[in-house]
Short mmCIF file of C-alpha atoms in Angstrom, two decimals:
data_model
loop_
_atom_site.label_atom_id
_atom_site.label_comp_id
_atom_site.label_asym_id
_atom_site.label_seq_id
_atom_site.Cartn_x
_atom_site.Cartn_y
_atom_site.Cartn_z
CA SER A 190 -5.81 68.40 16.30
CA SER A 191 -5.15 64.79 17.28
CA GLY A 192 -7.40 61.79 16.63
CA ILE A 193 -8.98 59.78 19.41
CA ASN A 194 -8.89 55.97 19.26
CA ALA A 195 -11.99 54.47 20.84
CA GLU A 196 -12.81 50.81 21.40
CA TYR A 197 -16.24 49.40 22.01
CA GLY A 198 -16.84 48.09 25.47
CA GLY A 199 -18.35 44.74 26.36
CA GLU A 200 -17.36 41.21 25.36
CA LYS A 201 -16.50 40.23 21.79
CA ILE A 202 -18.62 37.37 20.47
CA VAL A 203 -17.70 35.38 17.35
CA ASP A 204 -20.30 33.10 15.77
CA THR A 205 -19.78 30.92 12.69
CA SER A 206 -22.45 29.28 10.56
CA SER A 207 -22.07 27.03 7.52
CA VAL A 208 -24.51 25.98 4.85
CA LEU A 209 -24.11 23.59 1.93
CA ILE A 210 -25.82 24.47 -1.35
CA MET A 211 -26.34 21.44 -3.56
CA GLN A 212 -26.71 22.26 -7.24
CA LYS A 213 -27.88 19.74 -9.83
CA GLY A 214 -26.97 20.34 -13.45
CA LYS A 215 -26.95 24.02 -14.41
CA SER A 216 -29.93 25.05 -12.34
CA GLY A 217 -29.17 27.77 -9.84
CA GLY A 218 -29.37 27.13 -6.13
CA LYS A 219 -30.05 29.61 -3.35
CA THR A 220 -30.48 29.51 0.39
CA THR A 221 -31.32 31.90 3.19
CA MET A 222 -29.33 32.21 6.38
CA ALA A 223 -30.78 33.81 9.48
CA ILE A 224 -28.30 35.64 11.68
CA GLU A 225 -29.30 36.43 15.24
CA LEU A 226 -27.47 39.26 16.95
CA PRO A 227 -26.89 38.88 20.69
CA SER A 228 -29.16 40.86 22.96
CA GLY A 229 -27.70 44.08 24.17
CA PHE A 230 -25.18 44.40 21.36
CA ILE A 231 -23.64 47.80 20.76
CA PRO A 232 -25.00 49.31 17.52
CA GLY A 233 -22.33 49.67 14.88
CA SER A 234 -19.98 47.16 16.52
CA HIS A 235 -21.08 44.16 14.47
CA ASP A 236 -19.20 42.80 11.47
CA LEU A 237 -20.24 40.20 8.91
CA LYS A 238 -17.88 38.15 6.75
CA LEU A 239 -19.16 35.84 4.01
CA ILE A 240 -16.89 33.19 2.43
CA ALA A 241 -18.01 31.05 -0.50
CA VAL A 242 -16.02 27.96 -1.51
CA GLY A 243 -16.77 26.22 -4.80
CA ASP A 244 -15.61 22.81 -3.56
CA ILE A 245 -15.62 22.09 0.17
CA LEU A 246 -12.74 19.64 -0.37
CA GLY A 247 -10.90 21.75 -2.92
CA GLU A 248 -8.30 23.18 -0.55
CA ALA A 249 -7.76 19.82 1.16
CA VAL A 250 -7.22 18.05 -2.15
CA ALA A 251 -4.80 20.74 -3.28
CA GLY A 252 -2.79 20.18 -0.12
CA ILE A 253 -2.82 16.40 -0.52
CA SER A 254 -1.59 16.64 -4.12
CA ASN A 255 1.55 18.33 -2.74
CA LEU A 256 2.35 15.10 -0.88
CA ILE A 257 2.60 13.17 -4.14
CA GLN A 258 6.35 13.41 -4.66
CA LEU A 259 9.01 11.17 -6.21
CA PRO A 260 10.28 8.58 -3.67
CA THR A 261 14.01 8.70 -2.86
CA GLY A 262 16.44 7.54 -0.19
CA CYS A 263 17.32 4.24 1.45
CA GLY A 264 14.95 1.28 1.65
CA GLU A 265 13.08 2.74 4.63
CA GLN A 266 12.89 6.34 3.34
CA ASN A 267 11.90 5.27 -0.16
CA MET A 268 9.12 3.07 1.21
CA HIS A 269 7.76 5.78 3.49
CA LYS A 270 7.48 8.13 0.52
CA ILE A 271 5.81 5.39 -1.52
CA ALA A 272 3.28 4.95 1.30
CA ILE A 273 2.49 8.69 1.35
CA ASN A 274 1.96 8.56 -2.44
CA VAL A 275 -0.33 5.52 -2.11
CA PHE A 276 -2.49 6.95 0.70
CA SER A 277 -2.76 10.32 -1.03
CA ALA A 278 -3.54 8.81 -4.43
CA ASN A 279 -6.23 6.48 -3.07
CA TYR A 280 -7.88 9.33 -1.19
CA VAL A 281 -7.93 11.68 -4.17
CA LYS A 282 -9.17 8.89 -6.46
CA SER A 283 -12.03 8.18 -4.05
CA LEU A 284 -13.25 11.76 -4.54
CA TYR A 285 -12.97 12.16 -8.28
CA GLU A 286 -13.72 9.72 -11.08
CA LYS A 287 -11.18 11.39 -13.35
CA LEU A 288 -8.04 13.15 -12.14
CA PRO A 289 -6.29 16.04 -13.86
CA GLU A 290 -3.83 14.68 -16.42
CA ASN A 291 -0.74 16.05 -14.66
CA LEU A 292 -1.79 14.64 -11.26
CA ASP A 293 -2.63 11.24 -12.74
CA TYR A 294 0.76 11.15 -14.49
CA ASN A 295 2.65 12.10 -11.32
CA ILE A 296 0.95 9.35 -9.31
CA LYS A 297 1.76 6.65 -11.84
CA HIS A 298 5.29 7.92 -12.43
CA ASN A 299 6.15 8.21 -8.74
CA LEU A 300 4.78 4.80 -7.78
CA ASN A 301 6.35 3.00 -10.75
CA ILE A 302 9.77 4.58 -10.10
CA GLY A 303 9.46 4.16 -6.34
CA LEU A 304 8.60 0.47 -6.60
CA GLN A 305 11.48 -0.22 -8.99
CA GLN A 306 13.84 1.49 -6.54
CA GLN A 307 12.42 -0.56 -3.66
CA LEU A 308 13.07 -3.81 -5.52
CA ALA A 309 16.76 -2.93 -5.40
CA TYR A 310 16.59 -3.59 -1.64
CA ARG A 311 14.87 -6.94 -2.09
CA LYS A 312 16.86 -10.04 -1.20
CA GLY A 313 16.28 -13.34 -2.97
CA SER A 314 15.21 -14.43 -6.41
CA SER A 315 12.09 -14.08 -8.53
CA SER A 316 10.61 -17.20 -6.94
CA TYR A 317 11.94 -16.98 -3.37
CA SER A 318 12.08 -13.98 -1.08
CA TYR A 319 14.41 -13.22 1.82
CA GLY A 320 12.71 -9.90 2.49
CA TYR A 321 14.00 -6.34 2.16
CA SER A 322 17.01 -4.59 3.63
CA VAL A 323 17.19 -0.94 4.68
CA PHE A 324 20.54 -0.55 2.90
CA LYS A 325 21.62 -2.31 -0.28
CA GLY A 326 23.46 -5.50 0.62
CA GLY A 327 22.47 -5.17 4.29
CA ASP A 328 20.65 -7.58 6.56
CA THR A 329 16.98 -8.34 6.02
CA SER A 330 14.61 -6.13 8.00
CA SER A 331 11.47 -8.00 9.05
CA TRP A 332 9.79 -4.67 9.81
CA LEU A 333 10.52 -3.21 6.36
CA THR A 334 9.42 -6.42 4.63
CA ALA A 335 6.03 -6.29 6.40
CA PHE A 336 5.73 -2.60 5.53
CA VAL A 337 6.44 -3.23 1.84
CA HIS A 338 3.90 -6.09 1.71
CA ARG A 339 1.22 -3.97 3.37
CA ILE A 340 1.65 -0.91 1.14
CA VAL A 341 2.06 -2.74 -2.18
CA ALA A 342 -1.28 -4.44 -1.54
CA LEU A 343 -2.88 -0.98 -1.42
CA PHE A 344 -1.44 0.24 -4.73
CA PRO A 345 -4.09 1.84 -7.00
CA LYS A 346 -5.51 -0.70 -9.41
CA ASP A 347 -4.15 1.08 -12.48
CA ILE A 348 -0.55 0.79 -11.23
CA SER A 349 1.27 -2.27 -12.52
CA VAL A 350 2.69 -4.50 -9.79
CA PRO A 351 5.34 -7.01 -10.99
CA CYS A 352 3.97 -10.08 -9.23
CA GLU A 353 5.94 -12.46 -11.41
CA SER A 354 9.18 -10.73 -10.38
CA GLY A 355 8.88 -11.99 -6.85
CA LEU A 356 6.46 -9.84 -4.86
CA ASN A 357 4.14 -12.84 -4.66
CA SER A 358 6.74 -14.65 -2.54
CA ASP A 359 7.26 -11.80 -0.03
CA ARG A 360 4.18 -12.87 1.91
CA ASP A 361 5.52 -16.42 2.10
CA HIS A 362 8.71 -15.03 3.64
CA LEU A 363 6.67 -13.18 6.26
CA LEU A 364 4.64 -16.27 7.10
CA ARG A 365 7.89 -18.18 7.67
CA GLN A 366 8.69 -15.69 10.44
CA ILE A 367 5.91 -17.17 12.59
CA GLU A 368 7.45 -19.51 15.13
CA LEU A 369 5.07 -21.87 16.95
CA GLY A 370 6.25 -23.71 20.03
CA ARG A 371 5.05 -27.07 21.23
CA ARG A 372 2.54 -25.38 23.49
CA ALA A 373 -0.39 -23.75 21.69
CA LYS A 374 0.18 -20.32 23.26
CA LYS A 375 3.92 -20.27 22.67
CA VAL A 376 4.07 -18.03 19.62
CA SER A 377 6.69 -15.56 18.46
CA ILE A 378 7.48 -13.58 15.32
CA SER A 379 11.06 -13.32 14.13
CA ARG A 380 12.27 -9.72 14.24
CA ASP A 381 15.40 -9.58 12.13
CA GLY A 382 17.40 -6.53 11.13
CA TRP A 383 16.60 -2.87 11.65
CA SER A 384 13.24 -1.66 12.94
CA PRO A 385 11.97 1.53 14.64
CA TYR A 386 12.60 2.03 18.36
CA GLN A 387 9.18 0.86 19.60
CA TYR A 388 9.62 -2.56 17.97
CA LYS A 389 13.20 -3.07 19.09
CA TYR A 390 13.86 -1.46 22.47
CA HIS A 391 10.57 -0.41 24.07
CA GLN A 392 9.50 -2.33 27.17
CA ASN A 393 6.43 -3.51 25.22
CA LYS A 394 8.40 -4.24 22.06
CA ASP A 395 7.10 -7.80 21.68
CA LEU A 396 3.47 -6.71 21.89
CA TYR A 397 4.05 -3.80 19.51
CA TRP A 398 5.90 -5.96 17.01
CA GLN A 399 3.35 -8.78 16.91
CA SER A 400 0.52 -6.25 16.62
CA TYR A 401 2.30 -4.50 13.74
CA PHE A 402 2.93 -7.84 12.02
CA LEU A 403 -0.74 -8.83 12.33
CA ILE A 404 -1.92 -5.47 10.98
CA ALA A 405 0.40 -5.77 7.99
CA MET A 406 -0.82 -9.28 7.18
CA LEU A 407 -4.54 -8.82 7.85
CA GLU A 408 -4.90 -5.33 6.37
CA SER A 409 -3.50 -6.58 3.09
CA ASN A 410 -5.56 -9.79 3.15
CA GLY A 411 -8.14 -9.80 0.39
CA VAL A 412 -6.49 -6.92 -1.45
CA ASN A 413 -3.17 -8.64 -2.03
CA ARG A 414 -2.13 -7.81 -5.59
CA CYS A 415 0.04 -10.88 -5.93
CA GLY A 416 -1.66 -14.10 -4.98
CA SER A 417 -4.58 -15.67 -3.17
CA THR A 418 -5.89 -14.43 0.15
CA LEU A 419 -4.66 -15.86 3.44
CA THR A 420 -8.08 -17.22 4.25
CA ASP A 421 -7.88 -19.49 1.19
CA SER A 422 -5.41 -21.59 3.16
CA SER A 423 -6.52 -23.24 6.38
CA TYR A 424 -2.83 -23.72 7.27
CA ASN A 425 -2.07 -19.99 7.08
CA SER A 426 -5.35 -19.04 8.74
CA ASP A 427 -4.59 -21.35 11.66
CA ARG A 428 -1.08 -19.93 12.11
CA LEU A 429 -2.29 -16.33 12.03
CA GLY A 430 -5.12 -17.22 14.39
CA LYS A 431 -2.58 -18.46 16.94
CA VAL A 432 -0.56 -15.25 16.51
CA CYS A 433 -3.72 -13.23 17.11
CA ASN A 434 -4.63 -15.17 20.26
CA ALA A 435 -1.10 -14.93 21.62
CA THR A 436 -1.05 -11.19 20.97
CA LEU A 437 -4.36 -10.69 22.77
CA ASP A 438 -3.03 -12.70 25.73
CA MET A 439 0.06 -10.53 25.75
CA ALA A 440 -2.03 -7.33 25.76
CA SER A 441 -4.33 -8.49 28.58
#
């Protein structure tokens, strides 16, 4: 004899419900979920699947920890990998007061090694910065210098940043890139060396570049690991204010 394969008729309906059980201390927690079957359902065609997850962020955190890898490559590649480490580390640290020992070690190791490698692309001395180059001995990249300044300011607090080795003068280099004309609205930002396509060749490259520059300077303001904030200086605040106004005019 041969078997007969039969499929239920009608339309398949999938419904998902979630519930969060909060448990304090060691006391048990329980909840009741009511499941309503659609009217007219075919008896025997229904299926129920129950999934319990101990930590709603557990899988996400496990995936993020895989992003914490040792930075390598040229000045641009190394810095991108440092940035991924920084964003991942800050997110994980915001969730847990104490990290697993191996994860905590990897974060510190990767950022310390990555930063030391990035300093090899820095041009200038311990007291005066000419920015960072994409390749060792190459021309200064204004884009990369702004990127380094922005990310280093976001380093986790327990990661040592060598301010006295010159990172405190990188911001001064960036501020020197602001060029103010005689007219109040005549403002431009020097764009030296290599930068991604949208800042170099796109039809809106000037708007994109000035916006990127402002984000790098303002996002790091107040969290700068190496020096006072920009708003502590009326001179710097005034210059950045003019850049902001000129950028808004450009976007309008």
